[in-house]
Amino acid sequence: MPAATLTARSLIAAPAHARAIGSVGGRRAFAFKEVGKRFGDKIVLDGISLDVRAGQFLAVIGKSGCGKSTLLRLLAGLDRPSSGSVTLSDEEGHSRTRFMFQEPRLLPWTSVVKNVEIGLTGIAGGTEARQRALAMLDEVGLADRAGEWPSVLSGGQKQRVALARALVGQPQILALDEPLGALDALTRIEMQQLLERIWLDQKFTAVLVTHDVGEAVALADRVVVISAGKIAFDLDVAVARPRRHGSAELARIEGAILDQLFGRV
Amino acid sequence: MRLAARLAHNGAAGWLLPAAIIAGWEAAARAGLIPANVLPAPSAVAEAFWRLTLSGELIRNIGVSTLRALSGFAIGGSIGFALGLANGLSTLSRGLTDTTLQMIRNVPHLALIPLVILWFGIDEEAKLFLVALGVFFPIYVNTLLGIQSVDPQLVEMGRVYGLDRRALFLRVILPGALPSIFVGLRYALGIMWLTLIVAETISASSGLGYMAMQAREFLLIDVVVLSILIYALLGKLADSLARLLERLSLGWHPAFQKG
């Protein structure tokens, strides 16, 4: 399986002898090798090694300022690592990573469907783009709002449009930076279920950064806890899907992670 | 109250006050409260309007003035827009020119009239130069401001989704700057008429300002008042056109949505 380094928004080439650490079974989606990131004197990430299987749902949690968002930005190529390397498997020469932000970041002067079409930049255009955007909007349950301005949508609907925009290009990796953080509790659960359904359907690799342990446990196959720039805890969540919110099993795992986060082990 | 609300909704309410003023003015003039050599009655002004329309003088002068205003606007506006874009998009360009432009901006452009007359005489160039200069700054300042205030999060989103520089400009930066550019446009339209009127009043051989000055020499006070009223109407017309453009292109903006 070819593992090429992402070019253009570019990352440092991995040394050929570098051995994957914490390697899991199946095709690899991406790997971090001894990744460090500092801004000036401040060390944000310090020797992160992470190997993620294609199609895995990974949740990254940690307290604010622990470097979890930085990790995501490195993955999406928005920042470069100060040391180490980030490698993405480059299947068919177009490994695509899509980023879903904390805010919807829809263009207010562009209709809902055209906002979704932005996700097809360089992939499809014209009628094909319109068809695919409409199909994706239907998937997130907003087909009837295609022609409207984003300003008339609710917060949850805007985030659903942003999700459609991120997924319409069928990315291999979806990076989610606390995209549900600003939603109310009920809308949040609804969005989590939508995200899980689409993920089960499209089989992309999802990396969700969140500070909500409950959300991480409900959605992820694997939870990584980052503390002081290092991986403090790496846990597989082997709970069958679809998962039920508030089940005893999820609560037990959530409790274990919280204990770890607050050093109550 | 219901009638007033409906009128306000139609935009007709804005015309009630001017209509009332004209009615009061006519009544006062007829009652002899306002001497005709101070302020002629609206009917006398209407008569002057009719007289000058028939002779073709009015249309010709409005045409000359409008052409001057629009040409000056096109020149100054496009230079201001281009520089605003350049300085908004490039720190190098801003570093080189912004300080100079801000210094020039603080000189009242009408203070240049003596110099402009020395340079260009009282020909068309003088008027075009003054109008262009007056219009330049509001367009420049607001275009620059608009581009600088575009949400950087949206720009980052555009980059992440692979929009190239051209698409980023056309789909993210320009539309984001548009509300501010329109503020500049409307402000510039006001300055355009102001500058032209002053320029034509001081030095011209045609145009509305010239017509008013000629009328003053012959003590045709009705024509003077008529010129002033036409300025008001032309200014209102320009502003309405700008508002229409604004409504058409800013339909996405919550402030312009019907509801």
Short mmCIF file of C-alpha atoms in Angstrom, two decimals:
data_model
loop_
_atom_site.label_atom_id
_atom_site.label_comp_id
_atom_site.label_asym_id
_atom_site.label_seq_id
_atom_site.Cartn_x
_atom_site.Cartn_y
_atom_site.Cartn_z
CA MET A 1 0.00 0.00 0.00
CA PRO A 2 1.54 3.28 -1.05
CA ALA A 3 2.02 5.84 1.65
CA ALA A 4 2.87 9.09 -0.04
CA THR A 5 3.42 12.33 1.72
CA LEU A 6 0.83 15.00 1.15
CA THR A 7 2.30 17.55 -1.21
CA ALA A 8 1.25 21.12 -1.88
CA ARG A 9 0.05 22.07 1.57
CA SER A 10 2.98 20.10 2.40
CA LEU A 11 4.38 18.05 5.08
CA ILE A 12 7.83 16.84 5.77
CA ALA A 13 8.67 13.48 4.20
CA ALA A 14 8.69 10.58 6.56
CA PRO A 15 12.00 8.81 7.00
CA ALA A 16 11.79 5.49 5.16
CA HIS A 17 12.69 3.49 8.22
CA ALA A 18 10.09 5.08 10.44
CA ARG A 19 8.03 2.36 11.99
CA ALA A 20 4.41 2.91 12.74
CA ILE A 21 3.77 3.11 16.41
CA GLY A 22 0.58 1.75 17.87
CA SER A 23 -0.21 0.23 14.50
CA VAL A 24 -3.67 -1.23 14.12
CA GLY A 25 -5.05 -3.70 11.62
CA GLY A 26 -6.43 -2.70 8.20
CA ARG A 27 -5.45 -0.07 5.67
CA ARG A 28 -3.91 3.02 7.17
CA ALA A 29 -5.58 6.40 6.67
CA PHE A 30 -2.87 8.59 8.15
CA ALA A 31 -0.02 8.51 10.60
CA PHE A 32 1.66 11.03 12.89
CA LYS A 33 5.27 10.24 13.69
CA GLU A 34 6.91 12.01 16.62
CA VAL A 35 5.04 15.16 15.68
CA GLY A 36 5.97 18.26 17.60
CA LYS A 37 4.53 21.74 17.18
CA ARG A 38 5.63 24.89 18.89
CA PHE A 39 4.53 28.46 18.53
CA GLY A 40 7.53 30.54 19.58
CA ASP A 41 8.66 29.17 22.93
CA LYS A 42 5.39 27.47 23.69
CA ILE A 43 5.35 23.75 22.98
CA VAL A 44 1.83 22.76 21.93
CA LEU A 45 2.41 19.21 20.76
CA ASP A 46 5.34 17.13 21.92
CA GLY A 47 6.17 13.87 20.17
CA ILE A 48 2.72 12.69 19.12
CA SER A 49 2.69 9.33 17.36
CA LEU A 50 -0.60 8.07 16.07
CA ASP A 51 -1.54 5.55 13.44
CA VAL A 52 -5.13 5.60 12.25
CA ARG A 53 -6.83 2.91 10.23
CA ALA A 54 -8.96 3.91 7.24
CA GLY A 55 -12.62 4.13 8.12
CA GLN A 56 -11.94 4.50 11.83
CA PHE A 57 -13.84 7.05 13.90
CA LEU A 58 -11.25 8.65 16.13
CA ALA A 59 -12.11 11.12 18.86
CA VAL A 60 -9.46 13.37 20.31
CA ILE A 61 -10.28 14.87 23.67
CA GLY A 62 -8.49 17.06 26.13
CA LYS A 63 -8.88 20.22 28.18
CA SER A 64 -8.80 23.55 26.38
CA GLY A 65 -5.38 24.53 25.20
CA CYS A 66 -4.04 20.96 25.25
CA GLY A 67 -3.21 21.09 21.56
CA LYS A 68 -6.05 19.00 20.19
CA SER A 69 -7.14 21.57 17.62
CA THR A 70 -3.52 22.02 16.55
CA LEU A 71 -3.34 18.30 15.91
CA LEU A 72 -6.34 18.58 13.63
CA ARG A 73 -4.90 21.56 11.77
CA LEU A 74 -1.70 19.58 11.15
CA LEU A 75 -3.77 16.72 9.80
CA ALA A 76 -5.67 19.01 7.43
CA GLY A 77 -2.46 20.68 6.28
CA LEU A 78 -3.48 24.07 7.72
CA ASP A 79 -0.26 24.14 9.74
CA ARG A 80 3.09 22.39 9.41
CA PRO A 81 4.66 20.38 12.19
CA SER A 82 7.78 21.84 13.81
CA SER A 83 9.26 18.36 13.99
CA GLY A 84 8.28 14.84 12.98
CA SER A 85 5.96 14.07 10.10
CA VAL A 86 2.34 13.63 9.15
CA THR A 87 1.75 11.06 6.44
CA LEU A 88 -1.48 10.47 4.58
CA SER A 89 -2.16 7.39 2.53
CA ASP A 90 -2.67 8.64 -0.95
CA GLU A 91 -5.06 6.28 -2.57
CA GLU A 92 -5.67 6.91 -6.31
CA GLY A 93 -3.54 10.02 -6.02
CA HIS A 94 -6.21 12.15 -4.41
CA SER A 95 -6.33 11.67 -0.75
CA ARG A 96 -8.66 14.39 0.37
CA THR A 97 -9.04 15.74 3.81
CA ARG A 98 -12.02 17.92 4.59
CA PHE A 99 -12.28 20.19 7.56
CA MET A 100 -15.41 21.01 9.48
CA PHE A 101 -14.98 24.06 11.67
CA GLN A 102 -16.36 24.98 15.03
CA GLU A 103 -18.49 27.60 13.24
CA PRO A 104 -20.51 26.77 10.13
CA ARG A 105 -18.52 29.31 8.04
CA LEU A 106 -21.11 29.42 5.29
CA LEU A 107 -20.85 32.24 2.77
CA PRO A 108 -23.82 34.43 3.74
CA TRP A 109 -24.14 35.82 0.18
CA THR A 110 -24.45 32.41 -1.44
CA SER A 111 -27.48 30.14 -1.40
CA VAL A 112 -27.43 26.98 0.68
CA VAL A 113 -26.92 24.69 -2.31
CA LYS A 114 -24.10 26.82 -3.71
CA ASN A 115 -22.41 26.74 -0.33
CA VAL A 116 -22.47 22.96 -0.53
CA GLU A 117 -21.05 23.12 -4.07
CA ILE A 118 -17.94 24.80 -2.65
CA GLY A 119 -17.11 21.35 -1.31
CA LEU A 120 -16.78 20.21 -4.92
CA THR A 121 -14.21 22.83 -5.92
CA GLY A 122 -11.82 21.15 -8.32
CA ILE A 123 -13.85 17.93 -8.22
CA ALA A 124 -17.03 18.64 -10.14
CA GLY A 125 -18.72 21.64 -11.69
CA GLY A 126 -21.90 22.76 -13.42
CA THR A 127 -24.92 20.48 -13.38
CA GLU A 128 -23.03 17.58 -11.88
CA ALA A 129 -21.99 19.72 -8.91
CA ARG A 130 -25.56 20.93 -8.47
CA GLN A 131 -26.93 17.35 -8.56
CA ARG A 132 -24.40 16.08 -6.05
CA ALA A 133 -24.92 19.07 -3.75
CA LEU A 134 -28.68 18.55 -3.80
CA ALA A 135 -28.28 14.84 -3.10
CA MET A 136 -26.00 15.62 -0.15
CA LEU A 137 -28.46 18.21 1.17
CA ASP A 138 -31.15 15.57 0.99
CA GLU A 139 -28.87 13.30 3.01
CA VAL A 140 -28.68 15.87 5.83
CA GLY A 141 -32.43 16.54 5.55
CA LEU A 142 -32.27 20.03 4.09
CA ALA A 143 -33.17 19.43 0.43
CA ASP A 144 -36.12 21.82 0.73
CA ARG A 145 -33.90 24.70 1.91
CA ALA A 146 -31.48 24.52 -1.06
CA GLY A 147 -32.40 27.89 -2.52
CA GLU A 148 -32.42 29.90 0.71
CA TRP A 149 -29.84 32.21 2.22
CA PRO A 150 -27.87 30.77 5.14
CA SER A 151 -29.03 33.62 7.40
CA VAL A 152 -32.55 32.18 7.64
CA LEU A 153 -31.35 28.80 8.94
CA SER A 154 -31.02 27.84 12.60
CA GLY A 155 -27.61 27.06 14.14
CA GLY A 156 -28.11 23.32 13.81
CA GLN A 157 -29.27 23.61 10.21
CA LYS A 158 -26.24 25.73 9.34
CA GLN A 159 -23.95 23.08 10.77
CA ARG A 160 -25.79 20.45 8.75
CA VAL A 161 -25.12 22.48 5.60
CA ALA A 162 -21.47 22.71 6.64
CA LEU A 163 -21.45 18.92 7.09
CA ALA A 164 -22.95 18.49 3.61
CA ARG A 165 -20.27 20.82 2.21
CA ALA A 166 -17.54 18.81 3.91
CA LEU A 167 -18.85 15.45 2.71
CA VAL A 168 -20.09 16.22 -0.79
CA GLY A 169 -16.62 15.68 -2.26
CA GLN A 170 -16.48 12.23 -0.65
CA PRO A 171 -13.33 12.89 1.36
CA GLN A 172 -11.25 10.08 2.74
CA ILE A 173 -10.65 11.91 5.96
CA LEU A 174 -13.07 14.24 7.70
CA ALA A 175 -11.53 16.43 10.36
CA LEU A 176 -14.09 17.85 12.79
CA ASP A 177 -13.07 20.65 15.12
CA GLU A 178 -15.76 20.67 17.83
CA PRO A 179 -18.42 21.25 15.18
CA LEU A 180 -21.26 20.61 17.61
CA GLY A 181 -19.87 22.70 20.45
CA ALA A 182 -22.19 25.64 19.92
CA LEU A 183 -25.41 23.66 19.52
CA ASP A 184 -28.04 23.08 22.17
CA ALA A 185 -28.12 19.66 23.83
CA LEU A 186 -30.99 18.17 21.81
CA THR A 187 -29.81 19.44 18.43
CA ARG A 188 -26.42 18.07 19.37
CA ILE A 189 -27.68 14.53 19.89
CA GLU A 190 -29.58 14.77 16.62
CA MET A 191 -26.41 15.88 14.84
CA GLN A 192 -24.38 13.09 16.45
CA GLN A 193 -26.86 10.54 15.15
CA LEU A 194 -26.79 12.12 11.69
CA LEU A 195 -23.00 12.09 11.68
CA GLU A 196 -22.89 8.45 12.74
CA ARG A 197 -25.40 7.44 10.09
CA ILE A 198 -23.53 9.20 7.28
CA TRP A 199 -20.20 7.87 8.53
CA LEU A 200 -21.53 4.29 8.56
CA ASP A 201 -22.81 4.91 5.06
CA GLN A 202 -19.78 6.59 3.47
CA LYS A 203 -16.95 4.86 5.35
CA PHE A 204 -14.62 7.83 5.57
CA THR A 205 -12.07 8.22 8.35
CA ALA A 206 -13.39 10.66 10.93
CA VAL A 207 -11.28 12.59 13.40
CA LEU A 208 -13.42 14.44 15.90
CA VAL A 209 -11.87 16.91 18.28
CA THR A 210 -14.12 17.59 21.24
CA HIS A 211 -14.10 18.44 24.90
CA ASP A 212 -17.30 16.49 25.44
CA VAL A 213 -16.31 13.01 26.65
CA GLY A 214 -19.90 11.76 26.28
CA GLU A 215 -19.93 12.78 22.64
CA ALA A 216 -16.55 11.15 22.00
CA VAL A 217 -17.65 7.87 23.56
CA ALA A 218 -21.00 7.88 21.77
CA LEU A 219 -19.41 8.32 18.34
CA ALA A 220 -15.87 7.01 18.30
CA ASP A 221 -14.22 3.62 17.77
CA ARG A 222 -11.18 4.95 19.48
CA VAL A 223 -10.61 7.76 21.94
CA VAL A 224 -7.29 9.51 22.35
CA VAL A 225 -6.79 11.80 25.31
CA ILE A 226 -4.22 14.57 24.90
CA SER A 227 -2.68 16.18 27.90
CA ALA A 228 0.18 18.69 27.96
CA GLY A 229 0.94 18.05 24.30
CA LYS A 230 1.28 14.27 24.67
CA ILE A 231 -1.03 11.34 24.22
CA ALA A 232 -2.03 10.48 27.76
CA PHE A 233 -4.49 7.74 27.00
CA ASP A 234 -5.51 5.72 23.94
CA LEU A 235 -8.61 3.60 24.25
CA ASP A 236 -10.69 1.49 21.88
CA VAL A 237 -14.43 1.84 22.36
CA ALA A 238 -15.72 -1.55 21.27
CA VAL A 239 -19.42 -0.90 21.68
CA ALA A 240 -21.86 -2.10 19.02
CA ARG A 241 -23.66 0.41 16.81
CA PRO A 242 -26.09 2.02 16.66
CA ARG A 243 -25.30 3.17 20.17
CA ARG A 244 -27.92 4.30 22.60
CA HIS A 245 -27.31 7.55 24.43
CA GLY A 246 -26.91 7.05 28.15
CA SER A 247 -26.37 3.29 28.08
CA ALA A 248 -24.53 1.82 31.09
CA GLU A 249 -21.64 0.59 29.01
CA LEU A 250 -20.96 4.02 27.45
CA ALA A 251 -21.31 5.64 30.86
CA ARG A 252 -18.70 3.29 32.32
CA ILE A 253 -16.19 4.13 29.57
CA GLU A 254 -16.95 7.83 29.93
CA GLY A 255 -16.32 7.57 33.65
CA ALA A 256 -12.97 5.85 33.08
CA ILE A 257 -11.85 8.58 30.67
CA LEU A 258 -12.95 11.37 33.02
CA ASP A 259 -11.01 9.74 35.85
CA GLN A 260 -7.97 9.68 33.62
CA LEU A 261 -8.43 13.34 32.60
CA PHE A 262 -8.64 14.54 36.18
CA GLY A 263 -5.96 12.16 37.49
CA ARG A 264 -8.30 10.19 39.73
CA VAL A 265 -6.94 6.79 38.75
CA MET B 1 -53.18 55.39 11.82
CA ARG B 2 -53.72 52.51 9.41
CA LEU B 3 -53.41 54.84 6.42
CA ALA B 4 -50.16 56.26 7.77
CA ALA B 5 -48.78 52.76 8.26
CA ARG B 6 -49.68 51.78 4.72
CA LEU B 7 -48.14 54.96 3.32
CA ALA B 8 -44.99 54.34 5.32
CA HIS B 9 -44.84 50.82 3.93
CA ASN B 10 -45.09 52.08 0.36
CA GLY B 11 -42.35 54.62 0.92
CA ALA B 12 -44.90 57.33 0.17
CA ALA B 13 -44.68 58.73 3.70
CA GLY B 14 -41.32 60.25 2.88
CA TRP B 15 -42.99 62.52 0.34
CA LEU B 16 -45.68 63.83 2.70
CA LEU B 17 -43.42 66.37 4.36
CA PRO B 18 -42.02 67.89 1.14
CA ALA B 19 -45.59 68.12 -0.24
CA ALA B 20 -46.79 69.87 2.92
CA ILE B 21 -43.89 72.31 2.80
CA ILE B 22 -44.65 73.20 -0.81
CA ALA B 23 -48.35 73.68 -0.05
CA GLY B 24 -47.52 75.92 2.91
CA TRP B 25 -45.02 77.87 0.87
CA GLU B 26 -47.53 78.45 -1.97
CA ALA B 27 -50.15 79.61 0.50
CA ALA B 28 -47.71 81.96 2.24
CA ALA B 29 -46.54 83.39 -1.09
CA ARG B 30 -50.09 84.00 -2.29
CA ALA B 31 -51.02 85.62 0.99
CA GLY B 32 -48.09 88.00 0.47
CA LEU B 33 -46.21 86.77 3.53
CA ILE B 34 -43.14 86.01 1.40
CA PRO B 35 -42.15 88.80 -1.02
CA ALA B 36 -41.64 87.48 -4.58
CA ASN B 37 -38.13 88.95 -4.77
CA VAL B 38 -37.07 86.89 -1.76
CA LEU B 39 -38.68 83.59 -2.63
CA PRO B 40 -41.04 83.06 -5.59
CA ALA B 41 -44.14 80.90 -5.13
CA PRO B 42 -43.90 77.24 -6.19
CA SER B 43 -46.28 78.02 -9.02
CA ALA B 44 -43.84 80.63 -10.33
CA VAL B 45 -41.05 78.08 -10.12
CA ALA B 46 -43.21 75.57 -11.98
CA GLU B 47 -43.81 78.19 -14.62
CA ALA B 48 -40.08 78.78 -14.96
CA PHE B 49 -39.66 75.03 -15.26
CA TRP B 50 -42.18 74.91 -18.07
CA ARG B 51 -40.63 77.91 -19.86
CA LEU B 52 -37.11 76.47 -19.73
CA THR B 53 -38.29 73.02 -20.73
CA LEU B 54 -40.00 74.41 -23.81
CA SER B 55 -36.91 76.35 -24.82
CA GLY B 56 -34.81 73.20 -24.37
CA GLU B 57 -32.41 75.11 -22.14
CA LEU B 58 -33.23 73.10 -19.03
CA ILE B 59 -32.82 69.68 -20.62
CA ARG B 60 -29.55 70.75 -22.22
CA ASN B 61 -28.11 72.02 -18.96
CA ILE B 62 -29.24 68.98 -17.00
CA GLY B 63 -27.68 66.79 -19.70
CA VAL B 64 -24.38 68.70 -19.58
CA SER B 65 -24.23 68.55 -15.78
CA THR B 66 -25.20 64.88 -15.61
CA LEU B 67 -22.59 63.93 -18.17
CA ARG B 68 -19.92 65.82 -16.21
CA ALA B 69 -21.01 64.28 -12.94
CA LEU B 70 -21.03 60.75 -14.27
CA SER B 71 -17.74 61.04 -16.17
CA GLY B 72 -15.99 62.46 -13.13
CA PHE B 73 -17.59 59.78 -11.01
CA ALA B 74 -16.49 57.03 -13.38
CA ILE B 75 -12.89 58.28 -13.39
CA GLY B 76 -12.51 58.97 -9.67
CA GLY B 77 -14.65 56.01 -8.65
CA SER B 78 -12.74 53.47 -10.69
CA ILE B 79 -9.35 54.73 -9.54
CA GLY B 80 -10.55 54.73 -5.93
CA PHE B 81 -12.02 51.26 -6.29
CA ALA B 82 -8.87 49.88 -7.93
CA LEU B 83 -6.59 51.39 -5.29
CA GLY B 84 -8.91 50.24 -2.50
CA LEU B 85 -8.76 46.70 -3.84
CA ALA B 86 -5.01 46.81 -4.33
CA ASN B 87 -4.36 48.18 -0.85
CA GLY B 88 -6.86 45.81 0.73
CA LEU B 89 -5.30 42.76 -0.89
CA SER B 90 -1.62 43.64 -0.84
CA THR B 91 0.29 44.85 2.19
CA LEU B 92 3.09 46.02 -0.10
CA SER B 93 0.75 48.28 -2.06
CA ARG B 94 -0.82 49.57 1.15
CA GLY B 95 2.56 50.26 2.68
CA LEU B 96 3.61 52.25 -0.36
CA THR B 97 0.53 54.37 -0.96
CA ASP B 98 -1.78 54.53 2.04
CA THR B 99 0.10 57.19 4.00
CA THR B 100 0.25 59.49 0.97
CA LEU B 101 -3.42 58.99 0.21
CA GLN B 102 -4.43 59.68 3.80
CA MET B 103 -2.48 62.96 3.70
CA ILE B 104 -4.13 64.07 0.46
CA ARG B 105 -7.50 63.04 1.86
CA ASN B 106 -7.21 65.66 4.57
CA VAL B 107 -7.01 68.50 2.04
CA PRO B 108 -10.54 69.69 1.23
CA HIS B 109 -10.71 69.10 -2.50
CA LEU B 110 -12.68 72.29 -3.10
CA ALA B 111 -9.70 74.23 -1.73
CA LEU B 112 -7.94 73.25 -4.93
CA ILE B 113 -10.32 75.27 -7.11
CA PRO B 114 -7.96 78.24 -7.63
CA LEU B 115 -5.15 75.86 -8.55
CA VAL B 116 -7.39 73.82 -10.81
CA ILE B 117 -8.52 76.95 -12.64
CA LEU B 118 -4.89 77.91 -13.18
CA TRP B 119 -4.16 74.43 -14.50
CA PHE B 120 -7.17 73.74 -16.65
CA GLY B 121 -8.90 77.09 -17.06
CA ILE B 122 -12.65 76.77 -16.89
CA ASP B 123 -12.86 73.90 -19.37
CA GLU B 124 -14.37 70.49 -18.86
CA GLU B 125 -11.14 69.07 -17.44
CA ALA B 126 -11.36 71.31 -14.39
CA LYS B 127 -14.81 70.02 -13.46
CA LEU B 128 -13.94 66.41 -14.20
CA PHE B 129 -10.78 66.69 -12.12
CA LEU B 130 -12.61 68.11 -9.11
CA VAL B 131 -15.46 65.62 -9.25
CA ALA B 132 -13.07 62.71 -9.73
CA LEU B 133 -10.96 63.85 -6.79
CA GLY B 134 -14.01 64.32 -4.56
CA VAL B 135 -15.46 60.93 -5.43
CA PHE B 136 -12.16 59.10 -5.17
CA PHE B 137 -11.77 59.16 -1.38
CA PRO B 138 -15.09 57.80 -0.14
CA ILE B 139 -14.85 54.95 -2.64
CA TYR B 140 -11.22 54.27 -1.81
CA VAL B 141 -11.61 54.38 1.97
CA ASN B 142 -14.74 52.21 2.04
CA THR B 143 -13.44 49.63 -0.44
CA LEU B 144 -10.28 49.27 1.63
CA LEU B 145 -12.28 49.08 4.84
CA GLY B 146 -14.66 46.53 3.31
CA ILE B 147 -11.85 44.23 2.24
CA GLN B 148 -10.09 44.53 5.57
CA SER B 149 -13.26 43.64 7.40
CA VAL B 150 -14.00 40.45 5.46
CA ASP B 151 -14.30 37.59 7.96
CA PRO B 152 -10.88 35.85 8.00
CA GLN B 153 -12.63 32.62 8.99
CA LEU B 154 -14.46 32.60 5.66
CA VAL B 155 -11.22 33.27 3.80
CA GLU B 156 -9.61 30.35 5.63
CA MET B 157 -12.59 28.17 4.77
CA GLY B 158 -12.20 29.12 1.09
CA ARG B 159 -8.52 28.20 1.15
CA VAL B 160 -9.18 24.88 2.90
CA TYR B 161 -11.77 24.01 0.28
CA GLY B 162 -9.30 24.70 -2.48
CA LEU B 163 -10.64 27.95 -3.98
CA ASP B 164 -7.91 29.53 -6.09
CA ARG B 165 -7.02 33.22 -5.71
CA ARG B 166 -9.48 34.34 -8.34
CA ALA B 167 -12.38 32.34 -6.91
CA LEU B 168 -11.44 33.43 -3.40
CA PHE B 169 -11.63 37.06 -4.48
CA LEU B 170 -14.83 36.77 -6.50
CA ARG B 171 -16.75 34.49 -4.16
CA VAL B 172 -15.52 35.44 -0.71
CA ILE B 173 -13.64 38.74 -0.52
CA LEU B 174 -15.57 40.95 -2.94
CA PRO B 175 -19.06 39.96 -1.76
CA GLY B 176 -17.90 40.39 1.82
CA ALA B 177 -16.64 43.89 1.07
CA LEU B 178 -19.73 44.91 -0.91
CA PRO B 179 -21.86 46.36 1.91
CA SER B 180 -19.04 48.73 2.80
CA ILE B 181 -18.38 49.57 -0.86
CA PHE B 182 -22.03 50.60 -1.18
CA VAL B 183 -21.71 52.93 1.77
CA GLY B 184 -18.80 54.53 -0.09
CA LEU B 185 -20.80 54.68 -3.29
CA ARG B 186 -23.72 56.52 -1.74
CA TYR B 187 -21.45 58.92 0.05
CA ALA B 188 -19.53 59.52 -3.19
CA LEU B 189 -22.73 60.30 -5.08
CA GLY B 190 -23.48 63.09 -2.62
CA ILE B 191 -19.98 64.50 -2.99
CA MET B 192 -20.28 64.22 -6.77
CA TRP B 193 -23.21 66.66 -6.96
CA LEU B 194 -21.81 68.96 -4.32
CA THR B 195 -18.49 69.29 -6.13
CA LEU B 196 -20.05 69.75 -9.52
CA ILE B 197 -22.43 72.46 -8.33
CA VAL B 198 -19.64 74.41 -6.68
CA ALA B 199 -17.41 74.02 -9.73
CA GLU B 200 -20.15 75.07 -12.14
CA THR B 201 -21.16 78.01 -10.03
CA ILE B 202 -17.62 79.34 -9.97
CA SER B 203 -16.52 78.62 -13.48
CA ALA B 204 -18.59 77.26 -16.32
CA SER B 205 -20.28 78.21 -19.53
CA SER B 206 -23.01 75.60 -19.41
CA GLY B 207 -24.69 73.28 -16.92
CA LEU B 208 -27.10 73.73 -14.04
CA GLY B 209 -24.72 75.75 -11.88
CA TYR B 210 -24.08 78.08 -14.77
CA MET B 211 -27.83 78.40 -15.40
CA ALA B 212 -28.36 79.42 -11.77
CA MET B 213 -25.53 81.99 -11.88
CA GLN B 214 -26.85 83.46 -15.13
CA ALA B 215 -30.31 83.73 -13.62
CA ARG B 216 -28.88 85.54 -10.60
CA GLU B 217 -27.29 88.15 -12.88
CA PHE B 218 -30.68 88.80 -14.49
CA LEU B 219 -32.50 88.61 -11.15
CA LEU B 220 -34.55 85.62 -12.33
CA ILE B 221 -35.06 84.30 -8.82
CA ASP B 222 -37.59 81.67 -9.98
CA VAL B 223 -34.88 80.06 -12.13
CA VAL B 224 -32.41 80.14 -9.22
CA VAL B 225 -34.91 78.32 -6.99
CA LEU B 226 -35.72 75.92 -9.81
CA SER B 227 -32.02 75.01 -10.15
CA ILE B 228 -31.79 74.33 -6.46
CA LEU B 229 -34.87 72.09 -6.56
CA ILE B 230 -33.46 70.18 -9.51
CA TYR B 231 -30.26 69.56 -7.57
CA ALA B 232 -32.35 68.09 -4.78
CA LEU B 233 -34.21 65.83 -7.21
CA LEU B 234 -31.07 64.68 -9.00
CA GLY B 235 -29.40 63.91 -5.69
CA LYS B 236 -32.42 61.93 -4.56
CA LEU B 237 -32.50 60.09 -7.91
CA ALA B 238 -28.84 59.09 -7.63
CA ASP B 239 -29.37 57.91 -4.07
CA SER B 240 -32.43 55.88 -5.05
CA LEU B 241 -30.51 54.19 -7.86
CA ALA B 242 -27.73 53.30 -5.43
CA ARG B 243 -30.29 51.90 -2.99
CA LEU B 244 -31.86 49.84 -5.74
CA LEU B 245 -28.47 48.40 -6.69
CA GLU B 246 -27.82 47.73 -3.03
CA ARG B 247 -31.11 45.87 -2.64
CA LEU B 248 -30.47 43.83 -5.77
CA SER B 249 -26.97 42.77 -4.83
CA LEU B 250 -27.29 42.49 -1.07
CA GLY B 251 -30.41 40.32 -1.01
CA TRP B 252 -28.57 37.87 1.24
CA HIS B 253 -28.03 40.48 3.94
CA PRO B 254 -30.55 40.22 6.79
CA ALA B 255 -30.90 44.03 6.73
CA PHE B 256 -32.26 43.89 3.17
CA GLN B 257 -34.62 40.99 3.55
CA LYS B 258 -38.32 41.61 3.59
CA GLY B 259 -40.05 40.39 6.65
#
